[in-house]
Amino acid sequence: MNFATSDKQTVYELNQLDWKLCKLPAGEYAFSELESQAYETTPAKVPGTVPMTVKNEEPDCLQPQLDYHDFNWVYKTRIDSSILASITSPKLVFEGLATLCDVWLNGEHALSTDNMFRRYEFDLSSHRHASIELVLVFRSVNDFLQQRRPRPRWKTKLVDNQQMRWIRATVLGHVDVWTPPIKTVGPWRPIKIEGQYQFKTERLILSPMVVNEVPVLNLDLSIKELSLEQRDKVCLIIDGTTHELDQQQQATSSSIEIQQSINLPGLKLWQPHTHGTPHQYQYQLLIIAGENTYLVKQGT
């Protein structure tokens, strides 16, 4: 696994976070009502759509029993404070939300959307030193279309509902003779955090291997332009276990150079699904500086 950046501009995509999805009846909800709802959640993929997440629950995914526009759909995740602490002037960026969506940050309403093709941004500077609970509420499109509005001057037979002209959304799922009745709902394009890192990761190479039947991870890390006033240690967290890395090879006070092999005897080996279980483990590479924690990289 290789990771490199050419400058200190960063884009941190939130697809690596733990996303949950739940279904609610159509209607308007205050955030306190969302929190009090006792609902079942399903692991969700972001970017992605509701049909992509619940397709295994349908007997025929091309002819779903549900009209996904009949319900409210709620996506939830948590953004750790270490992600924001390492970024200067962070912005939360939504590349595409389909379609009527309310965004909540720690219980505060941040923005509302009605255009699935538009990019939305929200300044996170005031949230840099705390974790964020991010909640996306995709409201029922059919409930919105039932509201009375002026009649169109020119009617179309292309879509199944004339009121579709009031929102900017795809007609996929609304044209019976063209596509299956699968409606697009959810964060169909990436959600990410943009800003400036307080350091530049010139090189990060993680090379897993097996030595004498023991999993070993070879790490090659090079960080330049480090602007932190202090740093206590560099840690790699794998499957909940913390490994402190050797910093004796660091070049200067503004850089970090580490080449190290880490034995991981407790981890199971990855195998193709035809021969066994393709085990995968989450990791985080962190810089600890006093009371602050800065995320260098996380992934699988």
mmCIF file of C-alpha atoms in Angstrom:
data_model
loop_
_atom_site.group_PDB
_atom_site.id
_atom_site.type_symbol
_atom_site.label_atom_id
_atom_site.label_comp_id
_atom_site.label_asym_id
_atom_site.label_seq_id
_atom_site.Cartn_x
_atom_site.Cartn_y
_atom_site.Cartn_z
ATOM 1 C CA MET A 1 0.000 0.000 0.000
ATOM 2 C CA ASN A 2 1.525 3.313 -1.079
ATOM 3 C CA PHE A 3 0.525 6.817 -0.054
ATOM 4 C CA ALA A 4 2.214 10.013 -1.208
ATOM 5 C CA THR A 5 1.372 13.691 -1.500
ATOM 6 C CA SER A 6 3.042 16.358 -3.617
ATOM 7 C CA ASP A 7 2.247 19.253 -1.252
ATOM 8 C CA LYS A 8 0.546 20.031 2.047
ATOM 9 C CA GLN A 9 -2.938 20.335 0.542
ATOM 10 C CA THR A 10 -4.982 17.409 1.789
ATOM 11 C CA VAL A 11 -8.156 15.628 0.898
ATOM 12 C CA TYR A 12 -9.347 13.172 3.547
ATOM 13 C CA GLU A 13 -12.201 11.029 2.254
ATOM 14 C CA LEU A 14 -14.712 9.795 4.820
ATOM 15 C CA ASN A 15 -15.321 6.474 3.070
ATOM 16 C CA GLN A 16 -12.959 4.888 5.630
ATOM 17 C CA LEU A 17 -15.262 5.687 8.553
ATOM 18 C CA ASP A 18 -17.883 3.426 10.102
ATOM 19 C CA TRP A 19 -21.171 4.464 8.477
ATOM 20 C CA LYS A 20 -24.607 3.271 9.626
ATOM 21 C CA LEU A 21 -27.916 3.477 7.736
ATOM 22 C CA CYS A 22 -31.477 3.298 9.015
ATOM 23 C CA LYS A 23 -34.971 3.734 7.570
ATOM 24 C CA LEU A 24 -37.647 6.007 9.074
ATOM 25 C CA PRO A 25 -41.206 6.862 8.035
ATOM 26 C CA ALA A 26 -41.588 9.940 5.851
ATOM 27 C CA GLY A 27 -41.994 13.274 7.613
ATOM 28 C CA GLU A 28 -40.136 16.159 9.222
ATOM 29 C CA TYR A 29 -38.010 15.309 12.254
ATOM 30 C CA ALA A 30 -36.249 17.511 14.780
ATOM 31 C CA PHE A 31 -32.823 16.232 15.746
ATOM 32 C CA SER A 32 -34.041 15.323 19.242
ATOM 33 C CA GLU A 33 -36.679 13.110 17.620
ATOM 34 C CA LEU A 34 -34.014 11.406 15.506
ATOM 35 C CA GLU A 35 -31.988 10.644 18.620
ATOM 36 C CA SER A 36 -34.998 9.218 20.454
ATOM 37 C CA GLN A 37 -35.999 6.882 17.628
ATOM 38 C CA ALA A 38 -35.367 3.200 18.363
ATOM 39 C CA TYR A 39 -34.366 1.965 14.941
ATOM 40 C CA GLU A 40 -32.232 -0.791 13.479
ATOM 41 C CA THR A 41 -29.062 0.231 11.672
ATOM 42 C CA THR A 42 -27.265 -1.398 8.765
ATOM 43 C CA PRO A 43 -23.575 -0.920 7.839
ATOM 44 C CA ALA A 44 -23.470 1.391 4.824
ATOM 45 C CA LYS A 45 -20.958 2.160 2.107
ATOM 46 C CA VAL A 46 -20.109 5.808 1.378
ATOM 47 C CA PRO A 47 -20.033 6.974 -1.349
ATOM 48 C CA GLY A 48 -23.028 4.875 -2.271
ATOM 49 C CA THR A 49 -26.803 4.782 -2.327
ATOM 50 C CA VAL A 50 -29.559 3.164 -0.284
ATOM 51 C CA PRO A 51 -30.311 0.546 -2.996
ATOM 52 C CA MET A 52 -26.640 -0.492 -2.918
ATOM 53 C CA THR A 53 -26.843 -1.084 0.844
ATOM 54 C CA VAL A 54 -30.189 -2.896 1.085
ATOM 55 C CA LYS A 55 -30.063 -4.806 -2.199
ATOM 56 C CA ASN A 56 -29.399 -8.108 -0.412
ATOM 57 C CA GLU A 57 -32.714 -7.711 1.419
ATOM 58 C CA GLU A 58 -34.642 -7.629 -1.868
ATOM 59 C CA PRO A 59 -35.741 -10.871 -3.611
ATOM 60 C CA ASP A 60 -35.105 -9.161 -6.959
ATOM 61 C CA CYS A 61 -32.760 -6.168 -6.760
ATOM 62 C CA LEU A 62 -33.897 -4.928 -10.206
ATOM 63 C CA GLN A 63 -37.568 -4.950 -9.136
ATOM 64 C CA PRO A 64 -37.415 -3.779 -5.493
ATOM 65 C CA GLN A 65 -40.488 -4.156 -3.324
ATOM 66 C CA LEU A 66 -39.724 -0.794 -1.695
ATOM 67 C CA ASP A 67 -40.073 2.588 -3.290
ATOM 68 C CA TYR A 68 -36.996 4.155 -1.713
ATOM 69 C CA HIS A 69 -38.511 7.632 -2.115
ATOM 70 C CA ASP A 70 -41.353 6.706 0.275
ATOM 71 C CA PHE A 71 -39.100 6.845 3.359
ATOM 72 C CA ASN A 72 -36.575 8.974 5.191
ATOM 73 C CA TRP A 73 -33.074 7.481 5.241
ATOM 74 C CA VAL A 74 -30.511 8.402 7.890
ATOM 75 C CA TYR A 75 -26.741 7.979 7.525
ATOM 76 C CA LYS A 76 -24.617 8.367 10.680
ATOM 77 C CA THR A 77 -20.896 8.337 11.448
ATOM 78 C CA ARG A 78 -18.359 9.933 13.806
ATOM 79 C CA ILE A 79 -15.330 11.977 12.753
ATOM 80 C CA ASP A 80 -12.517 11.615 15.290
ATOM 81 C CA SER A 81 -10.860 14.764 16.610
ATOM 82 C CA SER A 82 -7.432 13.474 15.499
ATOM 83 C CA ILE A 83 -8.493 13.822 11.870
ATOM 84 C CA LEU A 84 -9.392 17.494 12.251
ATOM 85 C CA ALA A 85 -6.482 18.390 14.560
ATOM 86 C CA SER A 86 -3.946 17.649 11.827
ATOM 87 C CA ILE A 87 -5.661 19.922 9.275
ATOM 88 C CA THR A 88 -5.624 23.714 9.136
ATOM 89 C CA SER A 89 -8.826 25.491 7.974
ATOM 90 C CA PRO A 90 -10.744 22.233 7.416
ATOM 91 C CA LYS A 91 -13.846 22.181 5.206
ATOM 92 C CA LEU A 92 -16.415 19.408 5.059
ATOM 93 C CA VAL A 93 -17.175 18.822 1.373
ATOM 94 C CA PHE A 94 -20.140 16.939 -0.083
ATOM 95 C CA GLU A 95 -19.622 16.159 -3.771
ATOM 96 C CA GLY A 96 -23.169 14.886 -4.254
ATOM 97 C CA LEU A 97 -26.174 14.217 -1.982
ATOM 98 C CA ALA A 98 -29.292 12.683 -3.546
ATOM 99 C CA THR A 99 -31.402 14.618 -3.081
ATOM 100 C CA LEU A 100 -33.389 16.296 -0.259
ATOM 101 C CA CYS A 101 -30.900 16.129 2.593
ATOM 102 C CA ASP A 102 -30.471 17.802 5.994
ATOM 103 C CA VAL A 103 -26.945 17.720 7.440
ATOM 104 C CA TRP A 104 -26.459 17.767 11.222
ATOM 105 C CA LEU A 105 -23.137 18.237 13.063
ATOM 106 C CA ASN A 106 -23.229 17.387 16.781
ATOM 107 C CA GLY A 107 -26.955 18.084 16.852
ATOM 108 C CA GLU A 108 -26.707 21.432 15.023
ATOM 109 C CA HIS A 109 -28.289 21.877 11.611
ATOM 110 C CA ALA A 110 -25.515 22.713 9.121
ATOM 111 C CA LEU A 111 -27.197 22.810 5.697
ATOM 112 C CA SER A 112 -30.065 21.568 3.519
ATOM 113 C CA THR A 113 -29.765 20.350 -0.071
ATOM 114 C CA ASP A 114 -32.154 19.963 -3.002
ATOM 115 C CA ASN A 115 -29.684 19.374 -5.856
ATOM 116 C CA MET A 116 -27.892 16.024 -6.175
ATOM 117 C CA PHE A 117 -25.441 17.389 -8.756
ATOM 118 C CA ARG A 118 -24.119 20.296 -6.710
ATOM 119 C CA ARG A 119 -21.048 20.438 -4.452
ATOM 120 C CA TYR A 120 -21.654 21.733 -0.903
ATOM 121 C CA GLU A 121 -19.032 22.962 1.589
ATOM 122 C CA PHE A 122 -19.143 23.639 5.320
ATOM 123 C CA ASP A 123 -16.416 25.293 7.417
ATOM 124 C CA LEU A 124 -15.203 23.066 10.299
ATOM 125 C CA SER A 125 -12.755 25.524 11.877
ATOM 126 C CA SER A 126 -14.879 25.801 15.022
ATOM 127 C CA HIS A 127 -15.000 21.987 15.372
ATOM 128 C CA ARG A 128 -11.271 21.234 15.083
ATOM 129 C CA HIS A 129 -10.674 20.171 18.670
ATOM 130 C CA ALA A 130 -13.615 17.847 19.200
ATOM 131 C CA SER A 131 -15.088 14.749 17.638
ATOM 132 C CA ILE A 132 -18.062 15.278 15.339
ATOM 133 C CA GLU A 133 -21.209 13.213 15.046
ATOM 134 C CA LEU A 134 -22.244 13.575 11.413
ATOM 135 C CA VAL A 135 -25.878 12.775 10.560
ATOM 136 C CA LEU A 136 -27.346 12.951 7.058
ATOM 137 C CA VAL A 137 -31.142 12.798 6.836
ATOM 138 C CA PHE A 138 -32.397 12.124 3.311
ATOM 139 C CA ARG A 139 -36.062 13.126 3.328
ATOM 140 C CA SER A 140 -38.774 11.330 1.372
ATOM 141 C CA VAL A 141 -38.930 12.661 -2.184
ATOM 142 C CA ASN A 142 -42.458 11.316 -2.692
ATOM 143 C CA ASP A 143 -43.625 13.185 0.410
ATOM 144 C CA PHE A 144 -42.133 16.369 -1.044
ATOM 145 C CA LEU A 145 -43.722 15.791 -4.473
ATOM 146 C CA GLN A 146 -47.219 15.452 -2.962
ATOM 147 C CA GLN A 147 -47.258 19.116 -1.955
ATOM 148 C CA ARG A 148 -49.499 21.353 -4.090
ATOM 149 C CA ARG A 149 -47.637 23.553 -6.599
ATOM 150 C CA PRO A 150 -48.491 25.432 -9.802
ATOM 151 C CA ARG A 151 -49.304 23.280 -12.809
ATOM 152 C CA PRO A 152 -46.615 23.011 -15.486
ATOM 153 C CA ARG A 153 -47.146 24.934 -18.689
ATOM 154 C CA TRP A 154 -45.860 22.007 -20.712
ATOM 155 C CA LYS A 155 -46.386 18.465 -19.442
ATOM 156 C CA THR A 156 -43.942 15.639 -20.091
ATOM 157 C CA LYS A 157 -44.655 11.959 -20.457
ATOM 158 C CA LEU A 158 -41.053 11.056 -19.776
ATOM 159 C CA VAL A 159 -41.253 10.789 -15.975
ATOM 160 C CA ASP A 160 -43.935 9.336 -13.720
ATOM 161 C CA ASN A 161 -44.475 12.537 -11.710
ATOM 162 C CA GLN A 162 -44.782 16.061 -13.132
ATOM 163 C CA GLN A 163 -43.539 17.554 -9.846
ATOM 164 C CA MET A 164 -40.029 16.193 -10.459
ATOM 165 C CA ARG A 165 -39.224 19.527 -12.107
ATOM 166 C CA TRP A 166 -39.028 21.159 -8.658
ATOM 167 C CA ILE A 167 -35.863 19.293 -7.646
ATOM 168 C CA ARG A 168 -32.554 18.664 -9.387
ATOM 169 C CA ALA A 169 -32.351 14.875 -9.429
ATOM 170 C CA THR A 170 -31.738 12.052 -11.872
ATOM 171 C CA VAL A 171 -34.729 10.577 -13.686
ATOM 172 C CA LEU A 172 -33.288 7.072 -13.269
ATOM 173 C CA GLY A 173 -36.005 4.994 -11.656
ATOM 174 C CA HIS A 174 -38.734 7.390 -12.822
ATOM 175 C CA VAL A 175 -38.837 6.357 -16.498
ATOM 176 C CA ASP A 176 -40.573 2.985 -16.587
ATOM 177 C CA VAL A 177 -39.692 2.089 -20.188
ATOM 178 C CA TRP A 178 -36.036 3.033 -19.771
ATOM 179 C CA THR A 179 -34.748 1.910 -16.360
ATOM 180 C CA PRO A 180 -35.788 -0.421 -13.510
ATOM 181 C CA PRO A 181 -37.749 1.344 -10.713
ATOM 182 C CA ILE A 182 -34.637 1.855 -8.571
ATOM 183 C CA LYS A 183 -34.636 5.373 -7.090
ATOM 184 C CA THR A 184 -31.356 7.102 -6.223
ATOM 185 C CA VAL A 185 -31.101 8.073 -2.539
ATOM 186 C CA GLY A 186 -27.972 8.757 -0.505
ATOM 187 C CA PRO A 187 -24.455 10.226 -0.660
ATOM 188 C CA TRP A 188 -23.714 9.028 -4.174
ATOM 189 C CA ARG A 189 -20.489 11.016 -4.504
ATOM 190 C CA PRO A 190 -17.555 11.280 -2.036
ATOM 191 C CA ILE A 191 -17.726 13.099 1.286
ATOM 192 C CA LYS A 192 -14.342 14.481 2.325
ATOM 193 C CA ILE A 193 -12.444 16.991 4.423
ATOM 194 C CA GLU A 194 -10.248 19.499 2.604
ATOM 195 C CA GLY A 195 -7.638 21.764 4.133
ATOM 196 C CA GLN A 196 -3.930 22.152 4.822
ATOM 197 C CA TYR A 197 -1.897 19.597 6.768
ATOM 198 C CA GLN A 198 0.599 20.792 9.368
ATOM 199 C CA PHE A 199 3.127 18.497 7.693
ATOM 200 C CA LYS A 200 3.764 16.879 4.327
ATOM 201 C CA THR A 201 3.815 13.100 3.932
ATOM 202 C CA GLU A 202 6.399 12.536 1.233
ATOM 203 C CA ARG A 203 6.423 8.764 1.532
ATOM 204 C CA LEU A 204 4.393 6.123 3.321
ATOM 205 C CA ILE A 205 4.854 2.521 2.238
ATOM 206 C CA LEU A 206 3.261 -0.347 4.161
ATOM 207 C CA SER A 207 4.476 -3.770 2.984
ATOM 208 C CA PRO A 208 2.923 -6.824 4.679
ATOM 209 C CA MET A 209 4.779 -10.130 4.537
ATOM 210 C CA VAL A 210 5.103 -13.431 6.426
ATOM 211 C CA VAL A 211 8.332 -14.503 8.176
ATOM 212 C CA ASN A 212 8.397 -17.958 9.782
ATOM 213 C CA GLU A 213 4.571 -18.036 9.668
ATOM 214 C CA VAL A 214 4.386 -14.738 11.605
ATOM 215 C CA PRO A 215 2.778 -11.658 9.947
ATOM 216 C CA VAL A 216 5.252 -8.786 9.627
ATOM 217 C CA LEU A 217 4.570 -5.232 8.480
ATOM 218 C CA ASN A 218 7.456 -3.249 6.968
ATOM 219 C CA LEU A 219 6.906 0.498 7.299
ATOM 220 C CA ASP A 220 8.785 3.205 5.396
ATOM 221 C CA LEU A 221 7.739 6.717 6.465
ATOM 222 C CA SER A 222 9.066 10.132 5.443
ATOM 223 C CA ILE A 223 7.438 13.332 6.743
ATOM 224 C CA LYS A 224 8.747 16.801 5.867
ATOM 225 C CA GLU A 225 7.850 20.412 6.686
ATOM 226 C CA LEU A 226 6.695 19.455 10.164
ATOM 227 C CA SER A 227 5.361 22.600 11.822
ATOM 228 C CA LEU A 228 4.404 21.134 15.213
ATOM 229 C CA GLU A 229 6.003 22.757 18.267
ATOM 230 C CA GLN A 230 6.548 19.359 19.864
ATOM 231 C CA ARG A 231 6.028 15.696 19.183
ATOM 232 C CA ASP A 232 6.248 12.957 21.775
ATOM 233 C CA LYS A 233 5.897 9.826 19.666
ATOM 234 C CA VAL A 234 4.682 8.286 16.435
ATOM 235 C CA CYS A 235 2.265 5.373 16.820
ATOM 236 C CA LEU A 236 0.755 2.784 14.518
ATOM 237 C CA ILE A 237 -2.548 1.310 15.712
ATOM 238 C CA ILE A 238 -3.544 -1.981 14.098
ATOM 239 C CA ASP A 239 -6.727 -3.793 15.106
ATOM 240 C CA GLY A 240 -6.850 -1.820 18.361
ATOM 241 C CA THR A 241 -3.221 -2.566 19.353
ATOM 242 C CA THR A 242 -0.785 0.369 19.590
ATOM 243 C CA HIS A 243 2.797 0.031 18.332
ATOM 244 C CA GLU A 244 5.160 2.898 19.170
ATOM 245 C CA LEU A 245 7.596 3.531 16.298
ATOM 246 C CA ASP A 246 11.321 4.190 16.619
ATOM 247 C CA GLN A 247 12.135 7.848 15.900
ATOM 248 C CA GLN A 248 15.918 7.571 16.272
ATOM 249 C CA GLN A 249 16.268 7.869 12.497
ATOM 250 C CA GLN A 250 14.614 11.278 12.284
ATOM 251 C CA ALA A 251 16.698 13.754 10.265
ATOM 252 C CA THR A 252 15.817 17.135 11.791
ATOM 253 C CA SER A 253 13.286 18.758 14.098
ATOM 254 C CA SER A 254 11.101 19.469 11.051
ATOM 255 C CA SER A 255 11.111 15.949 9.616
ATOM 256 C CA ILE A 256 10.510 12.308 10.513
ATOM 257 C CA GLU A 257 12.248 9.356 8.853
ATOM 258 C CA ILE A 258 11.283 5.849 10.001
ATOM 259 C CA GLN A 259 12.015 2.448 8.490
ATOM 260 C CA GLN A 260 10.827 -0.319 10.786
ATOM 261 C CA SER A 261 9.529 -3.893 10.775
ATOM 262 C CA ILE A 262 6.678 -4.726 13.157
ATOM 263 C CA ASN A 263 5.820 -8.296 14.169
ATOM 264 C CA LEU A 264 2.060 -8.940 14.348
ATOM 265 C CA PRO A 265 1.715 -12.473 15.763
ATOM 266 C CA GLY A 266 -1.928 -12.008 16.786
ATOM 267 C CA LEU A 267 -3.253 -11.302 13.282
ATOM 268 C CA LYS A 268 -4.679 -13.921 10.948
ATOM 269 C CA LEU A 269 -3.366 -14.202 7.404
ATOM 270 C CA TRP A 270 -5.395 -13.033 4.426
ATOM 271 C CA GLN A 271 -6.587 -15.791 2.112
ATOM 272 C CA PRO A 272 -8.702 -15.764 -1.073
ATOM 273 C CA HIS A 273 -12.338 -16.472 -0.334
ATOM 274 C CA THR A 274 -12.032 -19.708 -2.345
ATOM 275 C CA HIS A 275 -9.429 -21.032 0.108
ATOM 276 C CA GLY A 276 -10.285 -19.348 3.394
ATOM 277 C CA THR A 277 -11.195 -15.989 4.918
ATOM 278 C CA PRO A 278 -9.824 -12.712 3.450
ATOM 279 C CA HIS A 279 -9.009 -11.161 6.846
ATOM 280 C CA GLN A 280 -8.505 -7.392 6.820
ATOM 281 C CA TYR A 281 -7.510 -5.045 9.654
ATOM 282 C CA GLN A 282 -7.963 -1.315 10.192
ATOM 283 C CA TYR A 283 -4.906 0.820 10.929
ATOM 284 C CA GLN A 284 -4.136 4.389 12.010
ATOM 285 C CA LEU A 285 -0.777 6.156 11.857
ATOM 286 C CA LEU A 286 -0.659 8.969 14.438
ATOM 287 C CA ILE A 287 1.691 11.674 15.685
ATOM 288 C CA ILE A 288 1.248 12.363 19.413
ATOM 289 C CA ALA A 289 2.174 15.944 20.402
ATOM 290 C CA GLY A 290 1.322 16.768 23.991
ATOM 291 C CA GLU A 291 -2.449 16.657 24.411
ATOM 292 C CA ASN A 292 -3.031 16.698 20.638
ATOM 293 C CA THR A 293 -3.164 13.738 18.280
ATOM 294 C CA TYR A 294 -2.544 14.202 14.540
ATOM 295 C CA LEU A 295 -3.651 11.651 11.982
ATOM 296 C CA VAL A 296 -1.132 10.862 9.235
ATOM 297 C CA LYS A 297 -3.092 8.089 7.525
ATOM 298 C CA GLN A 298 -5.729 5.483 8.213
ATOM 299 C CA GLY A 299 -7.087 2.656 6.128
ATOM 300 C CA THR A 300 -7.343 -1.123 5.791
#
